[in-house]
Coordinates of C-alpha atoms in Angstrom, one line a residue:
M1223 CA 118.0 -30.3 -26.8
E1224 CA 115.9 -27.2 -27.4
Y1225 CA 112.4 -26.4 -26.2
G1226 CA 110.3 -25.3 -29.1
T1227 CA 107.4 -22.9 -29.5
A1228 CA 104.8 -25.7 -29.9
G1229 CA 105.6 -27.2 -26.5
Q1230 CA 107.7 -30.0 -28.0
Y1231 CA 111.4 -30.8 -27.8
W1232 CA 113.4 -30.0 -30.9
E1233 CA 116.4 -32.2 -31.8
A1234 CA 117.2 -31.1 -35.3
P1235 CA 120.8 -30.6 -36.2
V1236 CA 121.8 -26.9 -35.9
A1237 CA 123.8 -25.1 -38.6
H1238 CA 126.0 -22.6 -36.7
T1239 CA 126.9 -19.4 -38.4
G1240 CA 128.6 -16.1 -37.6
T1241 CA 127.0 -12.7 -37.7
T1242 CA 124.8 -13.0 -40.8
T1243 CA 122.9 -9.7 -40.8
D1244 CA 122.4 -6.6 -38.8
V1245 CA 118.8 -7.0 -37.7
L1246 CA 116.5 -10.0 -37.5
I1247 CA 112.8 -9.2 -37.7
V1248 CA 110.3 -11.9 -36.5
G1249 CA 106.9 -11.6 -38.1
A1250 CA 106.0 -10.5 -41.6
G1251 CA 102.7 -8.6 -40.9
P1252 CA 102.4 -4.9 -41.8
V1253 CA 104.5 -4.0 -38.8
G1254 CA 107.4 -6.3 -39.4
L1255 CA 107.3 -5.5 -43.1
S1256 CA 107.3 -1.7 -42.4
A1257 CA 110.3 -2.2 -40.0
A1258 CA 112.2 -4.1 -42.7
G1259 CA 111.4 -1.5 -45.3
E1260 CA 112.5 1.4 -43.1
L1261 CA 115.8 -0.4 -42.3
R1262 CA 116.5 -1.3 -46.0
R1263 CA 115.8 2.3 -47.2
H1264 CA 118.5 3.4 -44.7
G1265 CA 120.9 0.8 -46.2
V1266 CA 120.8 -1.6 -43.2
H1267 CA 120.8 -5.3 -43.9
C1268 CA 118.0 -7.4 -42.3
R1269 CA 116.3 -10.7 -42.4
I1270 CA 112.5 -11.1 -41.9
V1271 CA 111.1 -14.5 -41.0
D1272 CA 107.5 -15.7 -40.6
L1273 CA 106.3 -19.1 -39.6
S1274 CA 103.3 -18.9 -41.9
P1275 CA 104.0 -20.7 -45.2
A1276 CA 102.1 -18.1 -47.2
R1277 CA 100.7 -14.6 -46.8
P1278 CA 97.5 -15.0 -44.7
P1279 CA 94.3 -14.3 -46.7
Y1280 CA 92.5 -12.3 -43.9
A1281 CA 91.2 -8.8 -44.0
K1282 CA 91.9 -8.2 -40.4
A1283 CA 93.3 -4.7 -40.2
V1284 CA 91.6 -2.7 -43.0
G1285 CA 91.7 1.0 -42.0
I1286 CA 94.7 3.1 -43.0
Q1287 CA 95.2 6.4 -41.3
P1288 CA 96.5 9.6 -43.0
R1289 CA 99.6 9.5 -40.8
T1290 CA 100.5 6.1 -42.0
L1291 CA 100.1 7.2 -45.6
E1292 CA 102.5 10.1 -44.9
L1293 CA 105.1 7.6 -43.5
W1294 CA 104.7 5.4 -46.5
D1295 CA 105.0 8.4 -48.7
R1296 CA 108.4 9.2 -47.2
M1297 CA 109.4 5.6 -47.9
G1298 CA 108.3 5.8 -51.5
L1299 CA 105.5 3.3 -51.1
V1300 CA 102.4 5.4 -51.0
R1301 CA 101.5 5.5 -54.7
A1302 CA 101.0 1.8 -54.8
V1303 CA 98.8 1.9 -51.7
L1304 CA 96.7 4.8 -53.1
E1305 CA 96.1 2.9 -56.3
A1306 CA 94.8 -0.2 -54.4
A1307 CA 92.9 1.4 -51.5
V1308 CA 89.4 2.9 -51.4
P1309 CA 88.5 6.1 -49.6
L1310 CA 86.7 6.1 -46.2
R1311 CA 84.3 9.1 -46.3
G1312 CA 82.6 8.7 -43.0
Q1313 CA 80.4 6.6 -40.7
L1314 CA 76.7 6.0 -40.6
T1315 CA 75.3 4.9 -37.3
Y1316 CA 71.9 3.3 -36.9
A1317 CA 70.0 2.2 -33.8
D1318 CA 67.1 -0.1 -34.2
G1319 CA 67.0 0.6 -37.9
R1320 CA 66.9 4.4 -37.6
E1321 CA 69.9 6.6 -38.6
T1322 CA 71.1 8.4 -35.4
S1323 CA 74.3 10.1 -36.7
R1324 CA 76.4 10.6 -39.8
L1325 CA 80.1 11.3 -39.2
E1326 CA 82.0 12.8 -42.1
L1327 CA 85.8 12.1 -42.1
E1328 CA 86.9 15.6 -43.0
L1329 CA 90.4 16.9 -42.3
P1330 CA 92.0 20.4 -42.8
P1331 CA 92.9 21.1 -46.4
E1332 CA 96.7 21.1 -45.7
V1333 CA 96.6 17.4 -44.7
P1334 CA 97.7 15.5 -47.9
Y1335 CA 95.8 12.3 -47.4
G1336 CA 92.4 11.2 -46.2
F1337 CA 91.3 8.0 -44.5
A1338 CA 91.5 4.8 -46.6
A1339 CA 90.6 1.1 -46.5
L1340 CA 92.6 -1.8 -47.7
P1341 CA 92.4 -5.4 -46.6
Q1342 CA 95.5 -6.6 -44.7
Y1343 CA 96.4 -9.2 -47.3
E1344 CA 96.7 -6.4 -49.9
T1345 CA 98.7 -4.2 -47.5
E1346 CA 101.1 -7.0 -46.9
R1347 CA 101.4 -7.8 -50.6
L1348 CA 102.4 -4.2 -51.4
L1349 CA 104.8 -4.0 -48.5
E1350 CA 106.4 -7.4 -49.6
E1351 CA 106.8 -6.1 -53.1
Y1352 CA 108.4 -2.9 -51.9
L1353 CA 110.7 -4.8 -49.7
A1354 CA 111.7 -7.2 -52.5
G1355 CA 112.5 -4.2 -54.6
L1356 CA 115.1 -3.3 -51.9
G1357 CA 116.6 -6.8 -52.1
T1358 CA 115.0 -8.5 -49.1
V1359 CA 112.5 -11.4 -49.4
V1360 CA 110.3 -12.7 -46.5
E1361 CA 111.6 -16.1 -45.4
R1362 CA 108.2 -18.0 -45.2
G1363 CA 107.8 -21.1 -43.1
T1364 CA 110.7 -20.1 -40.9
G1365 CA 110.1 -19.5 -37.3
L1366 CA 112.0 -18.3 -34.3
V1367 CA 112.5 -21.1 -31.7
S1368 CA 114.7 -19.3 -29.1
F1369 CA 117.2 -16.6 -28.6
T1370 CA 119.8 -15.3 -26.2
Q1371 CA 121.6 -12.0 -26.1
D1372 CA 124.8 -10.6 -24.7
R1373 CA 126.7 -7.3 -24.8
D1374 CA 127.7 -7.7 -28.5
G1375 CA 124.7 -9.2 -30.2
V1376 CA 121.9 -11.8 -30.3
T1377 CA 122.1 -15.5 -31.0
A1378 CA 118.8 -16.7 -32.5
R1379 CA 117.7 -20.2 -33.4
L1380 CA 115.4 -20.6 -36.4
R1381 CA 113.6 -23.6 -37.8
A1382 CA 112.5 -23.9 -41.4
A1383 CA 109.4 -25.7 -42.6
S1384 CA 111.6 -28.6 -43.6
G1385 CA 112.7 -29.0 -40.0
A1386 CA 116.2 -27.7 -40.8
A1387 CA 117.6 -25.7 -37.9
E1388 CA 119.8 -22.6 -38.1
E1389 CA 121.6 -20.6 -35.5
V1390 CA 122.2 -17.0 -36.5
R1391 CA 124.2 -14.2 -34.9
V1392 CA 122.7 -10.7 -35.4
R1393 CA 123.3 -7.3 -33.8
Y1394 CA 119.6 -6.7 -33.0
L1395 CA 116.3 -8.6 -33.0
V1396 CA 112.8 -7.0 -33.4
G1397 CA 109.7 -9.0 -32.4
C1398 CA 106.7 -8.2 -34.6
D1399 CA 105.2 -11.6 -33.9
G1400 CA 101.8 -10.6 -32.6
A1401 CA 99.7 -10.9 -29.5
H1402 CA 101.2 -14.3 -28.6
S1403 CA 104.8 -13.1 -29.2
L1404 CA 107.5 -15.5 -28.3
V1405 CA 109.9 -12.6 -28.3
R1406 CA 107.9 -10.8 -25.6
K1407 CA 107.6 -13.9 -23.5
T1408 CA 111.3 -14.7 -23.7
L1409 CA 112.2 -11.1 -22.6
G1410 CA 109.9 -11.6 -19.6
L1411 CA 107.9 -8.4 -20.3
S1412 CA 104.6 -8.0 -18.5
Y1413 CA 101.5 -7.7 -20.6
E1414 CA 98.9 -6.4 -18.3
G1415 CA 95.3 -5.8 -19.2
G1416 CA 92.1 -7.7 -19.7
A1417 CA 89.7 -9.2 -22.2
F1418 CA 86.2 -8.4 -23.5
P1419 CA 83.7 -11.1 -22.8
E1420 CA 82.1 -11.1 -26.2
S1421 CA 83.3 -13.2 -29.2
Y1422 CA 82.9 -11.7 -32.7
M1423 CA 82.5 -13.1 -36.2
L1424 CA 84.3 -11.6 -39.2
G1425 CA 83.4 -12.0 -42.8
D1426 CA 84.8 -10.6 -46.1
V1427 CA 81.7 -10.4 -48.3
V1428 CA 79.7 -8.5 -50.9
A1429 CA 76.6 -6.7 -49.8
D1430 CA 73.8 -5.8 -52.2
W1431 CA 72.0 -2.9 -50.5
D1432 CA 71.2 0.8 -51.1
L1433 CA 73.5 2.4 -48.6
P1434 CA 76.1 4.9 -49.9
D1435 CA 79.6 3.8 -50.9
G1436 CA 82.6 4.7 -48.8
Y1437 CA 80.9 4.8 -45.4
V1438 CA 81.5 2.5 -42.4
V1439 CA 78.1 1.3 -41.3
R1440 CA 77.5 0.7 -37.6
S1441 CA 74.1 -0.7 -36.7
V1442 CA 73.0 -1.6 -33.2
R1443 CA 69.9 -3.1 -31.6
R1444 CA 69.0 -1.9 -28.1
A1445 CA 68.2 -4.2 -25.3
A1446 CA 65.1 -3.7 -23.1
D1447 CA 67.2 -1.6 -20.6
G1448 CA 68.5 0.6 -23.4
S1449 CA 72.0 -0.9 -23.6
T1450 CA 73.5 -2.2 -26.8
G1451 CA 72.2 -5.7 -27.2
D1452 CA 73.8 -6.5 -30.6
V1453 CA 76.0 -4.7 -33.1
L1454 CA 77.0 -5.0 -36.8
V1455 CA 80.0 -3.0 -38.2
C1456 CA 80.7 -3.0 -41.9
V1457 CA 83.9 -1.4 -43.3
P1458 CA 84.2 -0.8 -47.1
L1459 CA 86.8 -2.7 -49.0
P1460 CA 88.0 -2.4 -52.6
G1461 CA 85.5 -4.0 -55.0
A1462 CA 81.9 -3.2 -55.8
G1463 CA 79.9 -3.6 -52.6
R1464 CA 82.6 -5.5 -50.7
Y1465 CA 82.8 -5.1 -46.9
R1466 CA 84.5 -6.6 -44.0
M1467 CA 81.7 -7.2 -41.6
S1468 CA 82.0 -7.9 -37.9
M1469 CA 79.2 -8.9 -35.5
R1470 CA 78.9 -10.6 -32.1
V1471 CA 78.7 -14.3 -32.1
P1472 CA 75.0 -15.2 -31.3
S1473 CA 74.3 -17.4 -28.3
A1474 CA 77.9 -18.1 -27.6
P1475 CA 79.0 -15.8 -24.8
A1476 CA 82.1 -17.8 -23.9
G1477 CA 83.5 -17.6 -27.4
P1478 CA 86.6 -19.6 -28.6
A1479 CA 88.9 -20.8 -25.9
P1480 CA 91.8 -18.4 -25.1
A1481 CA 95.3 -19.3 -26.2
P1482 CA 97.5 -21.4 -23.9
D1483 CA 99.3 -18.2 -22.8
G1484 CA 96.0 -16.7 -21.6
V1485 CA 95.9 -13.9 -24.1
A1486 CA 92.4 -14.1 -25.6
H1487 CA 93.0 -11.9 -28.7
G1488 CA 92.9 -12.5 -32.4
L1489 CA 91.4 -15.0 -34.8
D1490 CA 90.2 -18.4 -33.6
G1491 CA 91.9 -21.3 -35.1
G1492 CA 88.6 -23.0 -35.9
D1493 CA 86.2 -22.6 -38.8
G1494 CA 84.4 -19.3 -39.2
P1495 CA 80.7 -18.8 -40.0
D1496 CA 79.4 -19.7 -43.5
L1497 CA 77.5 -17.3 -45.7
D1498 CA 74.1 -18.3 -44.3
G1499 CA 75.3 -17.7 -40.8
L1500 CA 76.5 -14.2 -41.7
Q1501 CA 73.3 -13.5 -43.6
A1502 CA 71.2 -14.4 -40.6
V1503 CA 72.9 -11.8 -38.5
V1504 CA 72.7 -9.2 -41.3
D1505 CA 69.0 -9.9 -41.7
R1506 CA 68.5 -9.1 -38.0
L1507 CA 70.7 -6.0 -37.8
S1508 CA 71.1 -4.3 -41.2
P1509 CA 69.3 -1.0 -41.4
R1510 CA 68.4 -1.8 -45.0
P1511 CA 67.6 -5.1 -46.8
A1512 CA 70.8 -6.7 -47.8
R1513 CA 71.8 -9.8 -49.7
L1514 CA 75.3 -11.2 -49.1
S1515 CA 77.4 -13.1 -51.6
G1516 CA 81.1 -13.6 -52.6
L1517 CA 82.4 -14.8 -49.2
R1518 CA 86.2 -14.8 -49.3
W1519 CA 86.9 -15.8 -45.7
S1520 CA 85.4 -15.7 -42.3
S1521 CA 86.6 -16.3 -38.8
V1522 CA 85.8 -15.9 -35.1
F1523 CA 87.9 -13.7 -32.9
R1524 CA 88.3 -12.3 -29.4
V1525 CA 89.4 -8.8 -28.3
S1526 CA 91.7 -8.0 -25.4
H1527 CA 93.5 -4.8 -24.2
R1528 CA 97.1 -5.1 -23.0
I1529 CA 100.4 -3.3 -23.1
V1530 CA 103.9 -4.2 -22.2
D1531 CA 105.9 -2.6 -19.4
R1532 CA 108.8 -2.0 -21.7
Y1533 CA 109.3 -1.9 -25.5
G1534 CA 112.6 -3.7 -25.4
V1535 CA 115.4 -5.1 -23.3
G1536 CA 119.0 -4.7 -24.4
R1537 CA 119.3 -5.5 -28.1
V1538 CA 115.8 -7.0 -28.5
F1539 CA 112.6 -5.0 -29.1
V1540 CA 108.9 -5.5 -29.6
A1541 CA 106.5 -3.6 -31.8
G1542 CA 102.9 -3.7 -32.9
D1543 CA 100.6 -6.4 -31.3
A1544 CA 103.6 -7.9 -29.6
A1545 CA 103.7 -4.6 -27.5
H1546 CA 100.0 -3.5 -27.4
I1547 CA 96.6 -4.9 -28.2
H1548 CA 93.2 -3.2 -27.9
P1549 CA 89.8 -3.0 -29.5
P1550 CA 89.7 -2.3 -33.3
T1551 CA 87.7 0.9 -32.7
G1552 CA 88.9 3.6 -35.0
A1553 CA 91.4 1.4 -36.9
Q1554 CA 94.3 2.4 -34.6
G1555 CA 96.1 -0.9 -34.1
M1556 CA 98.0 -1.6 -37.3
N1557 CA 98.7 2.1 -37.8
T1558 CA 100.1 2.4 -34.3
G1559 CA 102.3 -0.6 -35.0
V1560 CA 103.6 0.9 -38.3
Q1561 CA 104.6 4.0 -36.4
D1562 CA 106.4 1.8 -33.9
A1563 CA 108.3 0.2 -36.7
V1564 CA 109.3 3.4 -38.4
N1565 CA 110.3 5.1 -35.1
L1566 CA 112.5 2.1 -34.2
G1567 CA 113.8 1.5 -37.7
W1568 CA 115.6 4.8 -38.3
K1569 CA 117.1 4.7 -34.9
L1570 CA 118.5 1.2 -35.4
A1571 CA 119.9 2.3 -38.7
L1572 CA 121.8 5.2 -37.2
V1573 CA 123.3 2.9 -34.5
V1574 CA 124.1 0.1 -36.9
R1575 CA 125.9 2.6 -39.2
G1576 CA 127.9 3.9 -36.3
E1577 CA 126.4 7.4 -36.6
A1578 CA 124.7 7.3 -33.2
G1579 CA 125.4 5.6 -29.9
P1580 CA 123.3 2.7 -28.6
G1581 CA 121.8 5.1 -26.0
L1582 CA 119.5 6.4 -28.8
L1583 CA 117.6 3.1 -28.8
G1584 CA 116.3 4.0 -25.3
S1585 CA 114.2 6.7 -26.9
Y1586 CA 112.1 4.1 -28.7
D1587 CA 110.4 3.1 -25.4
A1588 CA 110.3 6.7 -24.1
E1589 CA 108.5 7.9 -27.2
R1590 CA 106.3 5.0 -28.2
R1591 CA 105.1 3.5 -25.0
P1592 CA 103.1 6.6 -23.9
V1593 CA 101.5 6.6 -27.4
G1594 CA 100.6 2.9 -26.9
E1595 CA 99.1 3.6 -23.5
E1596 CA 97.0 6.4 -24.9
V1597 CA 95.7 4.4 -27.8
V1598 CA 94.8 1.4 -25.6
G1599 CA 92.9 3.6 -23.1
R1600 CA 91.1 5.6 -25.8
T1601 CA 90.0 2.5 -27.9
V1602 CA 88.7 0.8 -24.8
R1603 CA 86.7 4.0 -23.9
H1604 CA 85.3 4.2 -27.4
A1605 CA 84.5 0.5 -27.5
T1606 CA 82.5 0.7 -24.3
R1607 CA 81.1 4.2 -24.3
G1608 CA 81.4 5.5 -27.9
I1609 CA 83.6 8.2 -29.4
D1610 CA 81.5 10.8 -27.4
A1611 CA 83.3 9.6 -24.3
D1612 CA 86.1 12.1 -25.3
P1613 CA 84.9 15.7 -24.8
D1614 CA 87.2 17.3 -27.4
D1615 CA 85.9 19.3 -30.3
S1616 CA 85.2 17.5 -33.5
R1617 CA 88.3 18.8 -35.3
T1618 CA 90.6 17.5 -32.5
L1619 CA 88.8 14.2 -32.4
M1620 CA 89.3 13.8 -36.2
L1621 CA 93.0 14.7 -36.1
R1622 CA 93.6 12.3 -33.2
E1623 CA 91.8 9.5 -35.0
A1624 CA 93.9 10.2 -38.1
Q1625 CA 97.0 9.9 -35.8
L1626 CA 98.1 13.4 -36.8
L1627 CA 98.4 14.6 -33.2
V1628 CA 101.0 11.9 -32.2
G1629 CA 104.0 13.8 -30.8
Y1630 CA 107.0 13.5 -28.4
R1631 CA 107.2 16.9 -26.8
G1632 CA 109.3 16.7 -23.7
G1633 CA 110.9 13.4 -24.8
P1634 CA 114.6 12.7 -24.8
L1635 CA 115.0 13.9 -28.4
S1636 CA 112.9 17.0 -28.2
G1637 CA 115.0 20.2 -28.1
V1638 CA 114.2 23.6 -26.6
P1639 CA 111.0 25.2 -28.0
Y1640 CA 111.6 28.3 -30.1
G1641 CA 109.3 30.8 -31.7
P1642 CA 105.5 31.3 -31.2
V1643 CA 103.9 29.1 -28.6
D1644 CA 101.3 27.9 -31.2
A1645 CA 103.9 26.9 -33.7
P1646 CA 105.0 23.3 -34.4
Q1647 CA 107.7 22.6 -31.8
P1648 CA 110.3 19.8 -31.4
G1649 CA 108.5 16.5 -31.0
D1650 CA 105.5 17.5 -33.1
R1651 CA 104.6 16.1 -36.5
A1652 CA 106.2 18.2 -39.2
P1653 CA 103.2 19.6 -41.1
D1654 CA 103.0 19.0 -44.9
C1655 CA 102.2 22.0 -47.0
G1656 CA 101.6 22.8 -50.7
G1657 CA 102.6 25.7 -53.0
L1658 CA 106.4 25.1 -53.1
T1659 CA 107.8 26.1 -56.5
T1660 CA 111.0 26.1 -58.5
P1661 CA 111.9 28.0 -61.6
V1662 CA 111.9 24.8 -63.7
A1663 CA 108.8 23.0 -62.6
A1664 CA 105.6 24.3 -64.1
Y1665 CA 103.5 23.1 -61.1
P1666 CA 103.8 23.5 -57.4
L1667 CA 105.0 20.8 -55.1
R1668 CA 104.2 19.6 -51.6
L1669 CA 106.7 19.4 -48.8
L1670 CA 106.2 15.6 -48.9
D1671 CA 107.4 15.7 -52.5
V1672 CA 110.6 17.4 -51.3
L1673 CA 111.2 14.9 -48.5
R1674 CA 110.3 11.8 -50.4
G1675 CA 113.3 9.5 -51.1
R1676 CA 115.5 11.3 -48.5
P1677 CA 116.0 8.6 -45.9
G1678 CA 117.8 10.7 -43.2
H1679 CA 117.3 13.9 -41.4
V1680 CA 116.4 16.9 -43.5
V1681 CA 117.2 20.5 -42.3
L1682 CA 114.7 23.0 -43.7
L1683 CA 116.3 26.5 -43.8
Y1684 CA 113.7 29.3 -44.1
G1685 CA 114.8 32.8 -44.9
E1686 CA 115.8 35.2 -47.7
D1687 CA 119.1 36.6 -46.7
A1688 CA 121.8 35.1 -48.9
A1689 CA 124.6 35.4 -46.4
G1690 CA 122.5 34.0 -43.5
L1691 CA 121.3 31.0 -45.6
A1692 CA 124.8 30.3 -46.9
G1693 CA 126.2 30.3 -43.4
A1694 CA 123.5 27.9 -42.2
V1695 CA 124.1 25.6 -45.2
A1696 CA 127.8 25.5 -44.2
E1697 CA 126.9 24.6 -40.7
V1698 CA 124.7 21.8 -41.9
S1699 CA 127.4 20.5 -44.2
R1700 CA 130.0 20.4 -41.3
A1701 CA 127.6 18.5 -38.9
P1702 CA 128.1 14.7 -38.7
G1703 CA 125.4 12.2 -39.5
G1704 CA 124.8 13.0 -43.2
L1705 CA 122.3 15.8 -42.7
C1706 CA 120.6 17.1 -45.8
A1707 CA 119.8 20.8 -46.2
V1708 CA 116.9 22.3 -48.2
A1709 CA 116.3 26.0 -48.4
V1710 CA 112.7 27.4 -48.4
L1711 CA 112.5 31.0 -49.5
P1712 CA 109.6 33.3 -48.7
G1713 CA 107.2 33.8 -51.6
G1714 CA 106.8 36.9 -53.7
R1715 CA 109.8 38.8 -52.4
A1716 CA 112.8 40.3 -54.2
G1717 CA 116.4 40.0 -53.1
A1718 CA 116.5 36.3 -52.3
P1719 CA 119.5 34.3 -53.5
P1720 CA 119.2 33.1 -57.1
P1721 CA 118.3 29.5 -57.7
G1722 CA 121.2 27.1 -57.2
S1723 CA 123.5 29.7 -55.6
L1724 CA 123.5 27.9 -52.2
G1725 CA 124.5 24.5 -53.5
V1726 CA 121.4 22.8 -52.0
P1727 CA 117.8 22.3 -53.2
M1728 CA 115.9 25.6 -53.1
Y1729 CA 112.1 26.1 -53.1
R1730 CA 110.0 29.2 -52.9
D1731 CA 107.0 29.3 -50.6
A1732 CA 104.9 30.8 -53.3
A1733 CA 101.5 30.1 -51.7
G1734 CA 102.7 31.1 -48.2
E1735 CA 101.6 27.8 -46.8
F1736 CA 104.9 26.9 -45.3
A1737 CA 105.0 30.2 -43.4
R1738 CA 101.4 29.8 -42.3
L1739 CA 101.8 26.3 -40.9
Y1740 CA 105.4 26.5 -39.5
L1741 CA 105.2 30.1 -38.2
P1742 CA 108.9 30.9 -38.6
D1743 CA 110.2 33.6 -36.4
G1744 CA 112.3 35.3 -39.0
A1745 CA 115.1 33.2 -40.5
T1746 CA 114.4 29.8 -38.9
G1747 CA 115.7 26.3 -39.3
F1748 CA 113.7 23.1 -38.8
V1749 CA 115.2 19.6 -38.4
V1750 CA 112.8 17.0 -39.8
R1751 CA 113.4 13.5 -38.5
P1752 CA 113.2 10.4 -40.8
D1753 CA 109.8 9.6 -39.3
G1754 CA 108.4 13.0 -40.1
Q1755 CA 108.5 14.5 -36.6
L1756 CA 110.3 17.8 -35.8
G1757 CA 113.6 17.2 -34.1
A1758 CA 114.7 20.8 -33.6
R1759 CA 113.6 24.4 -34.3
F1760 CA 116.1 27.2 -34.1
P1761 CA 117.1 30.7 -35.4
L1762 CA 119.5 30.5 -38.3
G1763 CA 122.0 32.6 -36.5
G1764 CA 122.4 29.7 -34.1
T1765 CA 122.4 26.8 -36.6
G1766 CA 125.6 25.2 -35.4
A1767 CA 124.7 25.2 -31.7
A1768 CA 121.2 23.9 -32.4
L1769 CA 122.5 21.1 -34.6
A1770 CA 125.1 20.2 -32.0
G1771 CA 122.5 20.0 -29.3
Y1772 CA 120.2 17.8 -31.3
L1773 CA 123.0 15.5 -32.5
T1774 CA 124.2 15.2 -28.9
A1775 CA 120.7 14.0 -28.0
L1776 CA 121.1 11.3 -30.7
S1777 CA 124.4 10.4 -29.1
V1778 CA 126.1 11.0 -32.4
R1779 CA 129.9 10.5 -32.4
W1780 CA 131.6 13.7 -33.1

């Protein structure tokens, strides 16, 4: 007799199987789907299950950060997202009907993508289609009931919508099952934090008003003591005049009852406000006259801030809301979860393929939990005191909101710094750049174009000395782990090796952008991880030693 997730005993007959797949992913939201996509592009078999019988129709997470688009570019997914999303140009802030600030979402010109908005149901559709193209389909209506683990694997019990039960044996399990995660609870992870007292309403509607397109609208009414008495936030969505609007629930401070596990976070299970209810709030708070129509869905939700004490135990891990929840300020939640998924995905792939030891998986918690702690703290500050609560300059603030400053310097996989102190170092994001040319293409490429479709580590070798480059290429080819070498030659100089002579892809830094952004110290090598972070930076004369050091950090079997 098994104790089920709904608090009832489950006595369905169990179909016992052997090891059926490498990784079981629980939860098919953007985080679980990104984890599955990363595993599949590395050639790892996985199953992904979700108790919901169909893709939910909610525009919960709508903001897509530039860093997420870079990750999806590496996966080969970004074009579909760009064709479906709309740009976010900035934010207009109003207080008592008067415009108080206008924030333009501007990034340095070398950043390849801007801020975008896409409703979560569309994000999930695109990720599902991408995953299906790799041969994996979401198993809808199938939920995790329980699991146990031992030294060699995980035994999980699943239940289908029909009531049929299945026992599966997998090597690893990843819980992407949200704020009320069964995986987290079974692992016994703490989930410390608190809840905001207010309840909010969400609505996916069309607004007929004269405000400019592409801007988030934040409108507040001040109370008598000067505090924020009420707030309306409208985020653009694809479609003429369509927004996801959020507002406090009027005259209902208690809000919906928290879940049985005490975590008051997410959508309420009851009915949301109707169009008239949303219109009444907009009439009171909108800085311009607005008429709402075209309601697609609405709900009531609560917001908490919590984070686990560990991102995994043994062969079982948590990611996304199962690991951290926080206010939606700055659209950080889903994007942070996608980064969790990609970080864990490529590491699991190396271990499953036998190219790294299981010790590598400990770096997932070491790298990602500090990021989760920072995001939870920052979003709580911004939700209570505004973005001005952080004293950084506007450029730094914008890069941080875009998640372009996420890094792992000093982490277990970050090698010894090399070169100028202001240069990108191991653990930092590998910058994109433009102006890379070949003799055949009549147009310049970006570094992301070069990296796209290469699932593993890529070693960028910068220099013009033919012998030095050839020696470095030979060192890369002898290293285990399937490293891929790409040569980048300085622009506008004679004497460089002719195209194709090194036996690896060769690009010329015609615009000098690579040299400007990477600041190579002479002939320099750069290891770019599958998640787009720098793994190592080294002089080409020491290629073999540098690669050996990095691969040792990965626990690669020599």
